[in-house]
Short mmCIF file of N, CA, C and O in Angstrom, two decimals:
data_model
loop_
_atom_site.label_atom_id
_atom_site.label_comp_id
_atom_site.label_asym_id
_atom_site.label_seq_id
_atom_site.Cartn_x
_atom_site.Cartn_y
_atom_site.Cartn_z
N MET S 1 -4.46 -29.96 12.43
CA MET S 1 -5.70 -29.69 11.76
C MET S 1 -5.51 -30.53 10.74
O MET S 1 -4.47 -31.07 9.99
N ASP S 2 -6.67 -31.13 10.26
CA ASP S 2 -6.78 -31.76 8.90
C ASP S 2 -7.37 -31.02 7.62
O ASP S 2 -7.82 -30.19 7.76
N GLN S 3 -7.30 -31.70 6.61
CA GLN S 3 -7.59 -30.95 5.40
C GLN S 3 -8.94 -30.20 5.34
O GLN S 3 -8.87 -29.38 4.55
N SER S 4 -9.90 -30.59 6.07
CA SER S 4 -11.18 -29.83 6.12
C SER S 4 -11.43 -28.71 7.01
O SER S 4 -12.51 -28.35 7.42
N ASP S 5 -10.48 -28.27 7.68
CA ASP S 5 -10.36 -27.42 8.95
C ASP S 5 -10.57 -26.13 8.44
O ASP S 5 -11.05 -25.14 9.32
N ILE S 6 -10.20 -25.59 7.30
CA ILE S 6 -9.94 -24.20 7.05
C ILE S 6 -10.32 -24.13 5.47
O ILE S 6 -9.97 -25.06 4.58
N VAL S 7 -10.93 -23.16 4.96
CA VAL S 7 -11.24 -22.73 3.54
C VAL S 7 -11.00 -21.30 3.35
O VAL S 7 -11.28 -20.32 4.16
N VAL S 8 -9.87 -20.92 2.58
CA VAL S 8 -9.45 -19.72 2.56
C VAL S 8 -9.53 -19.35 0.92
O VAL S 8 -9.28 -19.95 0.02
N ALA S 9 -9.97 -18.01 0.45
CA ALA S 9 -9.94 -17.29 -0.86
C ALA S 9 -9.15 -16.41 -0.96
O ALA S 9 -8.63 -15.73 0.26
N PRO S 10 -8.59 -15.96 -2.16
CA PRO S 10 -7.78 -14.88 -2.29
C PRO S 10 -8.52 -13.49 -2.23
O PRO S 10 -9.83 -13.37 -2.18
N GLU S 11 -7.76 -12.67 -1.97
CA GLU S 11 -8.25 -11.15 -1.92
C GLU S 11 -8.99 -10.89 -3.27
O GLU S 11 -8.67 -11.34 -4.17
N HIS S 12 -10.12 -9.89 -2.92
CA HIS S 12 -10.87 -9.29 -4.23
C HIS S 12 -11.78 -10.46 -4.65
O HIS S 12 -12.22 -10.47 -5.75
N SER S 13 -12.13 -11.59 -3.70
CA SER S 13 -12.90 -12.57 -4.14
C SER S 13 -14.49 -12.13 -4.44
O SER S 13 -15.26 -12.69 -5.11
N TYR S 14 -14.62 -11.09 -3.66
CA TYR S 14 -15.88 -10.42 -3.58
C TYR S 14 -16.06 -9.21 -4.08
O TYR S 14 -15.44 -7.95 -3.39
N THR S 15 -16.24 -8.84 -5.36
CA THR S 15 -16.22 -7.46 -6.05
C THR S 15 -17.20 -7.78 -7.35
O THR S 15 -17.75 -8.49 -7.49
N SER S 16 -16.98 -6.39 -8.29
CA SER S 16 -17.83 -6.57 -9.38
C SER S 16 -17.02 -6.14 -10.42
O SER S 16 -15.85 -5.21 -10.17
N PRO S 17 -17.30 -6.66 -11.76
CA PRO S 17 -16.49 -5.95 -12.97
C PRO S 17 -16.30 -4.57 -12.93
O PRO S 17 -15.71 -3.92 -13.47
N ASN S 18 -17.46 -3.86 -12.25
CA ASN S 18 -17.73 -2.43 -12.18
C ASN S 18 -16.73 -1.68 -11.30
O ASN S 18 -17.12 -0.42 -11.07
N GLY S 19 -16.07 -2.46 -10.42
CA GLY S 19 -15.30 -1.90 -9.35
C GLY S 19 -15.97 -2.33 -8.07
O GLY S 19 -16.53 -3.53 -7.96
N PRO S 20 -15.63 -1.45 -6.92
CA PRO S 20 -16.26 -1.97 -5.32
C PRO S 20 -17.62 -2.32 -5.45
O PRO S 20 -18.48 -1.63 -6.27
N LEU S 21 -18.09 -3.21 -4.66
CA LEU S 21 -19.44 -3.49 -4.43
C LEU S 21 -19.97 -2.43 -3.62
O LEU S 21 -19.39 -1.53 -2.98
N THR S 22 -21.43 -2.05 -3.54
CA THR S 22 -22.04 -0.99 -2.69
C THR S 22 -21.81 -1.53 -1.27
O THR S 22 -21.74 -2.84 -1.28
N GLU S 23 -22.19 -0.85 -0.33
CA GLU S 23 -22.24 -1.40 1.03
C GLU S 23 -23.50 -2.43 1.23
O GLU S 23 -23.17 -3.45 1.92
N GLU S 24 -24.57 -2.34 0.66
CA GLU S 24 -25.66 -3.07 0.65
C GLU S 24 -25.34 -4.73 -0.04
O GLU S 24 -25.59 -5.47 0.67
N MET S 25 -24.55 -4.39 -1.24
CA MET S 25 -24.14 -5.86 -1.78
C MET S 25 -23.15 -6.55 -0.86
O MET S 25 -23.21 -7.56 -0.53
N GLN S 26 -22.19 -5.65 -0.32
CA GLN S 26 -21.28 -6.35 0.51
C GLN S 26 -21.96 -6.88 1.67
O GLN S 26 -21.62 -7.97 2.10
N ASN S 27 -22.90 -6.33 2.31
CA ASN S 27 -23.66 -6.74 3.51
C ASN S 27 -24.37 -8.09 3.43
O ASN S 27 -24.56 -8.97 4.01
N GLU S 28 -24.76 -8.08 1.87
CA GLU S 28 -25.82 -9.25 1.60
C GLU S 28 -24.62 -10.53 1.57
O GLU S 28 -24.94 -11.58 1.99
N TYR S 29 -23.33 -10.23 0.71
CA TYR S 29 -22.68 -11.28 0.80
C TYR S 29 -22.21 -11.78 2.12
O TYR S 29 -21.98 -13.06 2.44
N VAL S 30 -21.98 -11.09 3.02
CA VAL S 30 -21.36 -11.26 4.29
C VAL S 30 -22.42 -11.96 5.07
O VAL S 30 -22.12 -13.03 5.68
N LEU S 31 -23.94 -11.86 4.96
CA LEU S 31 -24.95 -12.44 5.45
C LEU S 31 -24.70 -13.91 4.86
O LEU S 31 -25.05 -14.82 5.69
N GLU S 32 -24.86 -13.95 3.64
CA GLU S 32 -24.69 -15.23 3.04
C GLU S 32 -23.48 -16.32 3.26
O GLU S 32 -23.56 -17.47 3.82
N LEU S 33 -22.26 -15.75 3.53
CA LEU S 33 -21.36 -16.45 3.88
C LEU S 33 -21.47 -17.02 5.53
O LEU S 33 -20.97 -18.04 5.55
N LEU S 34 -21.99 -15.76 6.14
CA LEU S 34 -22.17 -16.14 7.54
C LEU S 34 -23.14 -17.28 7.76
O LEU S 34 -22.74 -18.42 8.60
N GLU S 35 -24.11 -17.25 6.96
CA GLU S 35 -25.38 -18.40 6.89
C GLU S 35 -24.47 -19.60 6.34
O GLU S 35 -24.90 -20.76 6.95
N ALA S 36 -23.73 -19.80 5.46
CA ALA S 36 -23.16 -20.82 4.91
C ALA S 36 -22.15 -21.44 5.76
O ALA S 36 -22.13 -22.56 5.77
N SER S 37 -21.42 -20.80 6.66
CA SER S 37 -20.50 -21.20 7.66
C SER S 37 -21.09 -21.80 8.65
O SER S 37 -20.38 -22.74 9.42
N ARG S 38 -22.31 -21.75 8.88
CA ARG S 38 -23.08 -22.43 10.20
C ARG S 38 -23.13 -23.93 9.89
O ARG S 38 -23.25 -24.65 10.64
N PHE S 39 -23.22 -24.29 8.63
CA PHE S 39 -23.03 -25.76 8.25
C PHE S 39 -21.88 -26.46 7.95
O PHE S 39 -21.73 -27.71 7.54
N SER S 40 -20.92 -25.77 8.26
CA SER S 40 -19.47 -26.29 7.98
C SER S 40 -18.85 -26.34 9.34
O SER S 40 -18.83 -25.49 10.27
N LYS S 41 -17.89 -27.36 9.41
CA LYS S 41 -16.96 -27.53 10.49
C LYS S 41 -15.71 -26.55 10.45
O LYS S 41 -14.85 -26.73 11.24
N ALA S 42 -15.48 -25.95 9.21
CA ALA S 42 -14.44 -25.40 8.72
C ALA S 42 -14.45 -24.01 9.25
O ALA S 42 -15.39 -23.20 9.35
N LEU S 43 -13.13 -23.46 9.45
CA LEU S 43 -12.86 -22.06 9.59
C LEU S 43 -12.90 -21.52 8.19
O LEU S 43 -12.36 -21.88 7.34
N VAL S 44 -13.91 -20.43 7.98
CA VAL S 44 -13.83 -19.74 6.56
C VAL S 44 -13.36 -18.43 6.54
O VAL S 44 -13.95 -17.67 7.24
N ILE S 45 -12.48 -18.20 5.62
CA ILE S 45 -12.01 -16.99 5.47
C ILE S 45 -12.19 -16.79 3.99
O ILE S 45 -11.16 -17.16 3.26
N PRO S 46 -13.31 -15.98 3.70
CA PRO S 46 -13.66 -15.96 2.13
C PRO S 46 -12.79 -15.01 1.24
O PRO S 46 -13.42 -14.22 0.48
N GLY S 47 -11.61 -14.57 1.39
CA GLY S 47 -10.83 -13.78 0.87
C GLY S 47 -11.30 -12.33 1.41
O GLY S 47 -11.45 -12.07 2.40
N THR S 48 -11.30 -11.50 0.46
CA THR S 48 -11.98 -10.09 0.79
C THR S 48 -13.03 -9.73 -0.12
O THR S 48 -13.10 -10.19 -1.05
N CYS S 49 -13.65 -8.61 0.55
CA CYS S 49 -14.81 -8.04 -0.18
C CYS S 49 -14.29 -6.61 -0.45
O CYS S 49 -13.73 -5.70 0.51
N LEU S 50 -13.95 -6.29 -1.81
CA LEU S 50 -13.91 -4.71 -2.05
C LEU S 50 -14.90 -4.09 -2.21
O LEU S 50 -15.85 -4.34 -3.05
N TRP S 51 -15.33 -3.16 -1.33
CA TRP S 51 -16.61 -2.21 -1.28
C TRP S 51 -16.29 -0.83 -0.82
O TRP S 51 -15.21 -0.49 -0.70
N ARG S 52 -17.42 -0.07 -1.21
CA ARG S 52 -17.44 1.37 -1.05
C ARG S 52 -18.43 1.58 0.35
O ARG S 52 -19.71 1.38 0.26
N GLU S 53 -17.87 2.51 1.10
CA GLU S 53 -18.75 2.72 2.27
C GLU S 53 -18.71 4.18 2.34
O GLU S 53 -17.66 5.13 2.22
N GLU S 54 -19.87 5.00 1.40
CA GLU S 54 -19.78 6.42 1.23
C GLU S 54 -18.75 6.69 0.22
O GLU S 54 -18.74 6.19 -0.59
N ALA S 55 -17.75 7.78 0.57
CA ALA S 55 -16.61 7.75 -0.05
C ALA S 55 -15.61 7.22 0.06
O ALA S 55 -14.52 7.31 -0.52
N THR S 56 -15.43 6.16 0.94
CA THR S 56 -14.29 5.37 1.25
C THR S 56 -14.21 4.12 0.78
O THR S 56 -15.30 3.29 0.81
N GLU S 57 -13.27 3.59 0.05
CA GLU S 57 -13.11 2.34 -0.48
C GLU S 57 -12.69 1.22 0.43
O GLU S 57 -11.60 1.58 1.34
N ARG S 58 -13.17 0.10 0.92
CA ARG S 58 -12.89 -0.72 1.71
C ARG S 58 -12.45 -2.12 1.13
O ARG S 58 -12.72 -2.42 0.11
N ASN S 59 -11.31 -2.87 1.72
CA ASN S 59 -11.07 -4.08 1.36
C ASN S 59 -11.02 -4.90 2.66
O ASN S 59 -10.04 -4.75 3.52
N THR S 60 -11.97 -5.62 2.99
CA THR S 60 -12.21 -6.21 4.08
C THR S 60 -12.32 -7.80 4.10
O THR S 60 -12.68 -8.39 3.33
N CYS S 61 -11.83 -8.38 4.90
CA CYS S 61 -11.34 -9.85 5.22
C CYS S 61 -12.18 -10.29 6.35
O CYS S 61 -11.87 -9.57 7.58
N TYR S 62 -12.91 -11.34 6.39
CA TYR S 62 -13.60 -11.82 7.35
C TYR S 62 -13.39 -13.21 7.79
O TYR S 62 -12.65 -13.86 6.89
N ALA S 63 -13.42 -13.58 9.07
CA ALA S 63 -13.37 -15.03 9.38
C ALA S 63 -14.61 -15.48 10.08
O ALA S 63 -14.95 -14.86 10.88
N PHE S 64 -15.29 -16.69 9.50
CA PHE S 64 -16.37 -17.25 10.02
C PHE S 64 -16.31 -18.61 10.86
O PHE S 64 -15.29 -19.38 9.83
N TYR S 65 -17.00 -18.83 11.50
CA TYR S 65 -17.02 -20.21 12.15
C TYR S 65 -18.28 -20.61 12.82
O TYR S 65 -18.76 -20.09 13.35
N ARG S 66 -18.82 -21.56 12.07
CA ARG S 66 -20.17 -22.20 12.53
C ARG S 66 -21.32 -20.98 12.64
O ARG S 66 -21.79 -21.04 13.84
N GLY S 67 -21.32 -20.15 11.83
CA GLY S 67 -22.27 -18.99 11.76
C GLY S 67 -22.08 -17.80 12.60
O GLY S 67 -22.77 -16.98 13.05
N ASN S 68 -20.76 -17.93 13.15
CA ASN S 68 -20.16 -16.58 13.81
C ASN S 68 -19.17 -15.90 12.97
O ASN S 68 -18.27 -16.59 12.56
N GLU S 69 -19.05 -14.62 13.11
CA GLU S 69 -17.84 -13.79 12.88
C GLU S 69 -17.05 -13.78 13.95
O GLU S 69 -17.19 -13.30 14.87
N LEU S 70 -15.78 -14.67 13.55
CA LEU S 70 -14.62 -14.34 14.75
C LEU S 70 -13.89 -13.22 14.56
O LEU S 70 -13.36 -12.72 15.61
N HIS S 71 -13.79 -12.51 13.14
CA HIS S 71 -12.62 -11.74 12.95
C HIS S 71 -13.16 -11.00 11.94
O HIS S 71 -13.76 -11.38 10.83
N ARG S 72 -12.89 -9.50 11.70
CA ARG S 72 -13.13 -8.65 10.54
C ARG S 72 -11.76 -7.64 10.60
O ARG S 72 -11.31 -7.35 11.59
N HIS S 73 -11.23 -7.55 9.37
CA HIS S 73 -10.26 -6.56 9.38
C HIS S 73 -10.17 -5.84 8.03
O HIS S 73 -10.24 -6.30 6.90
N HIS S 74 -10.11 -4.53 8.16
CA HIS S 74 -9.89 -3.72 6.89
C HIS S 74 -8.48 -3.41 6.56
O HIS S 74 -7.76 -2.92 7.34
N LYS S 75 -8.38 -3.85 5.26
CA LYS S 75 -6.83 -3.46 4.96
C LYS S 75 -6.49 -1.94 4.62
O LYS S 75 -7.31 -1.19 4.00
N GLY S 76 -5.52 -1.27 5.14
CA GLY S 76 -5.11 0.06 5.16
C GLY S 76 -4.58 0.30 3.77
O GLY S 76 -3.94 -0.67 3.14
N ARG S 77 -4.76 1.69 3.36
CA ARG S 77 -3.83 2.03 2.01
C ARG S 77 -2.38 2.24 2.46
O ARG S 77 -2.08 2.03 3.60
N PHE S 78 -1.65 2.50 1.64
CA PHE S 78 -0.13 2.35 1.57
C PHE S 78 0.22 3.35 2.63
O PHE S 78 1.00 3.12 3.27
N SER S 79 -0.47 4.41 2.80
CA SER S 79 -0.15 5.60 3.73
C SER S 79 -0.65 5.33 4.98
O SER S 79 -0.59 6.14 6.15
N GLU S 80 -1.67 4.44 5.27
CA GLU S 80 -2.37 4.29 6.41
C GLU S 80 -2.82 2.96 7.02
O GLU S 80 -3.85 2.54 7.42
N PHE S 81 -1.42 2.28 7.39
CA PHE S 81 -1.50 1.06 7.67
C PHE S 81 -2.03 1.14 9.23
O PHE S 81 -1.64 2.03 10.09
N HIS S 82 -2.89 0.21 9.52
CA HIS S 82 -3.54 0.29 10.77
C HIS S 82 -2.98 -1.31 11.48
O HIS S 82 -2.55 -2.09 10.84
N PRO S 83 -3.13 -1.15 12.73
CA PRO S 83 -2.66 -2.33 13.37
C PRO S 83 -3.33 -3.65 13.05
O PRO S 83 -4.54 -3.34 12.90
N ILE S 84 -2.77 -4.61 12.94
CA ILE S 84 -3.56 -5.95 12.46
C ILE S 84 -3.72 -6.92 13.86
O ILE S 84 -2.85 -7.04 14.58
N THR S 85 -4.98 -7.10 13.88
CA THR S 85 -5.32 -7.73 15.12
C THR S 85 -5.17 -9.26 14.83
O THR S 85 -5.37 -9.62 13.77
N THR S 86 -5.15 -9.94 16.05
CA THR S 86 -5.29 -11.44 15.90
C THR S 86 -6.53 -12.08 16.51
O THR S 86 -7.38 -11.19 17.26
N PHE S 87 -6.96 -13.12 16.36
CA PHE S 87 -8.12 -13.75 16.87
C PHE S 87 -7.65 -15.19 17.30
O PHE S 87 -6.79 -16.09 16.87
N GLU S 88 -8.51 -15.72 18.34
CA GLU S 88 -8.29 -17.05 18.80
C GLU S 88 -9.47 -18.08 17.98
O GLU S 88 -10.41 -17.76 17.79
N PHE S 89 -8.82 -19.11 17.60
CA PHE S 89 -9.82 -20.20 16.93
C PHE S 89 -9.22 -21.54 17.37
O PHE S 89 -8.41 -21.93 17.28
N LEU S 90 -10.33 -22.15 18.25
CA LEU S 90 -10.01 -23.39 18.76
C LEU S 90 -8.80 -23.53 19.56
O LEU S 90 -7.91 -24.50 19.42
N GLY S 91 -8.40 -22.69 20.18
CA GLY S 91 -7.06 -22.56 20.92
C GLY S 91 -5.95 -22.06 20.56
O GLY S 91 -4.89 -22.00 21.10
N MET S 92 -5.99 -21.50 18.99
CA MET S 92 -4.83 -21.24 18.24
C MET S 92 -5.08 -19.89 18.18
O MET S 92 -5.99 -19.30 17.88
N LYS S 93 -3.75 -19.41 18.02
CA LYS S 93 -3.66 -17.87 17.67
C LYS S 93 -3.45 -17.67 16.24
O LYS S 93 -2.80 -18.33 15.83
N VAL S 94 -4.56 -17.03 15.44
CA VAL S 94 -4.63 -16.72 14.21
C VAL S 94 -4.26 -15.22 13.90
O VAL S 94 -4.95 -14.39 14.38
N GLY S 95 -3.62 -15.09 12.86
CA GLY S 95 -3.28 -13.75 12.29
C GLY S 95 -3.61 -13.71 10.76
O GLY S 95 -3.28 -14.65 10.03
N ILE S 96 -4.23 -12.79 10.28
CA ILE S 96 -4.47 -12.68 8.72
C ILE S 96 -4.16 -11.24 8.14
O ILE S 96 -4.34 -10.25 8.89
N GLU S 97 -3.21 -11.35 7.25
CA GLU S 97 -2.76 -10.11 6.44
C GLU S 97 -3.45 -10.03 5.00
O GLU S 97 -3.66 -11.00 4.58
N ILE S 98 -3.54 -8.89 4.47
CA ILE S 98 -4.17 -8.74 3.24
C ILE S 98 -3.09 -8.12 2.36
O ILE S 98 -2.53 -7.09 2.50
N CYS S 99 -2.58 -9.00 1.29
CA CYS S 99 -1.75 -8.43 0.26
C CYS S 99 -0.41 -7.58 0.67
O CYS S 99 0.54 -8.12 1.17
N ILE S 100 -0.56 -6.18 0.56
CA ILE S 100 0.75 -5.57 0.64
C ILE S 100 1.29 -5.45 2.17
O ILE S 100 1.89 -4.79 2.60
N GLU S 101 0.03 -6.01 3.18
CA GLU S 101 0.53 -5.91 4.51
C GLU S 101 1.57 -6.92 5.08
O GLU S 101 1.61 -7.28 6.04
N ALA S 102 1.58 -7.91 3.73
CA ALA S 102 2.66 -8.95 4.22
C ALA S 102 3.87 -8.50 5.17
O ALA S 102 4.53 -7.77 4.84
N GLY S 103 4.09 -9.25 6.07
CA GLY S 103 5.09 -9.07 6.97
C GLY S 103 4.72 -7.91 8.11
O GLY S 103 5.65 -7.77 9.20
N ARG S 104 3.50 -7.29 8.07
CA ARG S 104 3.12 -6.58 9.00
C ARG S 104 3.04 -6.99 10.47
O ARG S 104 3.37 -6.20 11.46
N LEU S 105 2.30 -8.22 10.53
CA LEU S 105 2.45 -8.72 11.98
C LEU S 105 3.67 -8.94 12.69
O LEU S 105 3.85 -8.61 13.81
N ALA S 106 4.98 -9.43 12.13
CA ALA S 106 5.95 -9.72 12.53
C ALA S 106 6.68 -8.29 12.82
O ALA S 106 7.04 -7.87 13.59
N ILE S 107 6.45 -7.17 12.00
CA ILE S 107 6.79 -5.76 12.23
C ILE S 107 6.21 -5.27 13.46
O ILE S 107 6.65 -4.76 14.28
N GLN S 108 4.86 -5.75 13.74
CA GLN S 108 4.20 -5.46 15.01
C GLN S 108 4.67 -6.14 16.45
O GLN S 108 4.08 -6.03 17.33
N GLY S 109 5.47 -7.11 16.03
CA GLY S 109 6.20 -7.83 17.23
C GLY S 109 5.48 -9.29 17.28
O GLY S 109 5.82 -9.95 18.17
N GLU S 110 4.66 -9.47 16.65
CA GLU S 110 4.03 -10.78 16.59
C GLU S 110 5.09 -12.10 16.14
O GLU S 110 5.64 -11.84 14.92
N LYS S 111 5.04 -12.97 16.92
CA LYS S 111 5.96 -14.06 16.58
C LYS S 111 5.64 -15.33 17.07
O LYS S 111 6.43 -16.46 17.11
N ASP S 112 4.44 -15.33 17.52
CA ASP S 112 3.66 -16.62 18.45
C ASP S 112 2.50 -17.06 17.73
O ASP S 112 1.82 -17.82 18.47
N LEU S 113 2.34 -16.84 16.38
CA LEU S 113 1.08 -17.36 15.78
C LEU S 113 1.11 -18.87 15.48
O LEU S 113 1.94 -19.38 15.20
N ASP S 114 0.02 -19.55 15.70
CA ASP S 114 -0.09 -20.73 15.30
C ASP S 114 -0.64 -20.86 14.14
O ASP S 114 -0.32 -21.96 13.56
N PHE S 115 -1.24 -20.05 13.31
CA PHE S 115 -1.57 -20.05 12.03
C PHE S 115 -1.60 -18.66 11.41
O PHE S 115 -2.33 -17.74 12.01
N HIS S 116 -1.08 -18.48 10.43
CA HIS S 116 -0.77 -17.26 9.66
C HIS S 116 -1.29 -17.32 8.06
O HIS S 116 -0.70 -18.01 7.72
N VAL S 117 -2.21 -16.38 8.03
CA VAL S 117 -2.59 -16.36 6.51
C VAL S 117 -2.49 -14.88 5.84
O VAL S 117 -2.57 -14.14 6.45
N LEU S 118 -1.94 -15.27 4.43
CA LEU S 118 -1.83 -13.97 3.85
C LEU S 118 -2.83 -14.32 2.55
O LEU S 118 -2.70 -15.22 1.82
N THR S 119 -3.86 -13.43 2.51
CA THR S 119 -4.58 -13.58 1.42
C THR S 119 -4.47 -12.36 0.41
O THR S 119 -4.26 -11.13 0.91
N SER S 120 -4.07 -12.71 -1.05
CA SER S 120 -3.71 -11.53 -1.67
C SER S 120 -4.23 -11.60 -3.06
O SER S 120 -4.87 -12.84 -3.52
N TYR S 121 -4.14 -10.50 -3.76
CA TYR S 121 -4.50 -10.54 -5.50
C TYR S 121 -3.34 -10.79 -6.12
O TYR S 121 -3.35 -11.06 -7.10
N TRP S 122 -2.20 -10.27 -5.81
CA TRP S 122 -0.95 -10.15 -6.61
C TRP S 122 0.18 -9.84 -5.57
O TRP S 122 0.58 -8.88 -5.61
N MET S 123 0.82 -10.70 -5.05
CA MET S 123 1.76 -10.57 -3.96
C MET S 123 2.90 -11.73 -3.84
O MET S 123 3.31 -11.87 -3.09
N HIS S 124 2.90 -12.54 -4.95
CA HIS S 124 3.91 -13.39 -5.04
C HIS S 124 5.14 -12.98 -4.92
O HIS S 124 6.46 -13.85 -4.71
N GLN S 125 5.62 -11.87 -5.16
CA GLN S 125 6.87 -11.26 -5.00
C GLN S 125 7.14 -11.15 -3.39
O GLN S 125 8.51 -11.16 -3.15
N GLN S 126 6.24 -11.16 -2.45
CA GLN S 126 6.64 -10.77 -0.95
C GLN S 126 5.69 -11.81 -0.36
O GLN S 126 4.55 -11.38 0.11
N GLN S 127 6.09 -12.93 0.00
CA GLN S 127 5.28 -13.92 0.77
C GLN S 127 5.78 -14.18 2.26
O GLN S 127 6.52 -15.21 2.52
N ASN S 128 5.75 -12.93 3.03
CA ASN S 128 6.24 -13.11 4.39
C ASN S 128 5.30 -13.67 5.38
O ASN S 128 4.48 -12.88 5.97
N ILE S 129 5.65 -14.91 5.72
CA ILE S 129 4.74 -15.65 6.53
C ILE S 129 5.87 -15.59 7.62
O ILE S 129 6.27 -16.91 7.73
N ASN S 130 6.04 -14.70 8.40
CA ASN S 130 7.18 -14.84 9.30
C ASN S 130 6.82 -14.43 10.80
O ASN S 130 7.39 -14.23 11.74
N ALA S 131 5.63 -14.57 11.09
CA ALA S 131 5.15 -14.39 12.41
C ALA S 131 4.51 -15.61 13.43
O ALA S 131 3.97 -15.54 14.19
N LEU S 132 5.20 -16.78 12.75
CA LEU S 132 4.65 -17.97 13.24
C LEU S 132 5.54 -18.43 14.52
O LEU S 132 7.00 -18.11 14.36
N LYS S 133 5.14 -19.36 15.33
CA LYS S 133 5.95 -19.81 16.27
C LYS S 133 6.27 -21.12 15.57
O LYS S 133 5.68 -21.76 14.51
N VAL S 134 7.22 -21.86 16.22
CA VAL S 134 8.01 -22.98 15.80
C VAL S 134 6.72 -24.15 15.84
O VAL S 134 5.97 -24.18 17.04
N GLY S 135 6.45 -24.70 14.69
CA GLY S 135 5.46 -25.95 14.75
C GLY S 135 4.16 -25.05 14.11
O GLY S 135 3.14 -25.81 13.93
N GLY S 136 4.18 -23.72 13.88
CA GLY S 136 3.02 -23.29 13.24
C GLY S 136 2.69 -23.26 11.77
O GLY S 136 3.59 -23.98 10.98
N TYR S 137 1.49 -23.04 11.26
CA TYR S 137 1.06 -23.24 10.04
C TYR S 137 0.84 -21.77 9.34
O TYR S 137 0.50 -20.76 9.87
N GLY S 138 1.47 -21.90 8.13
CA GLY S 138 1.34 -20.62 7.06
C GLY S 138 0.64 -21.04 5.96
O GLY S 138 1.28 -21.98 5.31
N LEU S 139 -0.04 -19.79 5.59
CA LEU S 139 -0.76 -20.19 4.19
C LEU S 139 -0.93 -19.14 3.46
O LEU S 139 -1.19 -18.00 4.00
N VAL S 140 -0.39 -19.21 2.23
CA VAL S 140 -0.38 -17.92 1.11
C VAL S 140 -1.63 -18.30 0.04
O VAL S 140 -1.44 -19.30 -0.49
N VAL S 141 -2.48 -17.34 0.09
CA VAL S 141 -3.69 -17.71 -0.81
C VAL S 141 -3.63 -16.47 -2.02
O VAL S 141 -4.02 -15.54 -1.55
N ASP S 142 -3.00 -16.46 -3.13
CA ASP S 142 -2.79 -15.72 -4.16
C ASP S 142 -3.64 -15.86 -5.39
O ASP S 142 -3.59 -16.88 -6.04
N GLY S 143 -4.59 -14.99 -5.66
CA GLY S 143 -5.43 -15.11 -6.78
C GLY S 143 -4.96 -14.23 -7.92
O GLY S 143 -5.72 -13.94 -8.74
N GLU S 144 -3.74 -14.33 -8.14
CA GLU S 144 -3.22 -13.52 -9.03
C GLU S 144 -3.94 -13.44 -10.45
O GLU S 144 -4.34 -14.32 -11.03
N GLY S 145 -4.24 -11.90 -10.91
CA GLY S 145 -5.07 -11.81 -11.84
C GLY S 145 -6.44 -10.85 -11.63
O GLY S 145 -6.64 -11.42 -10.30
N PRO S 146 -7.12 -10.59 -12.54
CA PRO S 146 -8.19 -10.06 -11.98
C PRO S 146 -9.39 -10.98 -11.57
O PRO S 146 -9.38 -11.97 -11.98
N ALA S 147 -10.03 -10.67 -10.48
CA ALA S 147 -11.02 -11.73 -9.65
C ALA S 147 -12.12 -11.93 -10.45
O ALA S 147 -12.75 -12.76 -10.34
N TYR S 148 -12.44 -10.90 -11.37
CA TYR S 148 -13.78 -11.06 -12.22
C TYR S 148 -13.75 -11.57 -13.50
O TYR S 148 -14.57 -11.26 -14.30
N THR S 149 -12.66 -11.95 -13.95
CA THR S 149 -12.40 -12.61 -15.23
C THR S 149 -12.37 -14.01 -15.55
O THR S 149 -12.53 -14.75 -14.58
#
């Protein structure tokens, strides 16, 4: 991969000073990001959208490429970890974890990722990029501090 092949932002890149986005606002951001990715040759992982779906707060990370949504992952709460899925990008196996999920891919038995991304808001204490195969790429994007200040 060369320098322009991936764009990654930290967790909570899309939220508001008043808390989670509405579902409508989140959908608008996703459509804008999807459209913007159409004109880029980069894999775009725009951090996460913190949003509310009815009474449920969501923290969702997407992966876009050339106007297509390749991947969507909702971070689970501390008591409700969901399996983290991987996806293929240009023949590479890619895994994305969000903040407190750091290390979950390895716990699930993943150890052959070509590219492992941890997008976080404040996770510098635990940067577990340990699901990579030999020669794989790992990336930690930590936005330490409030996203809206």
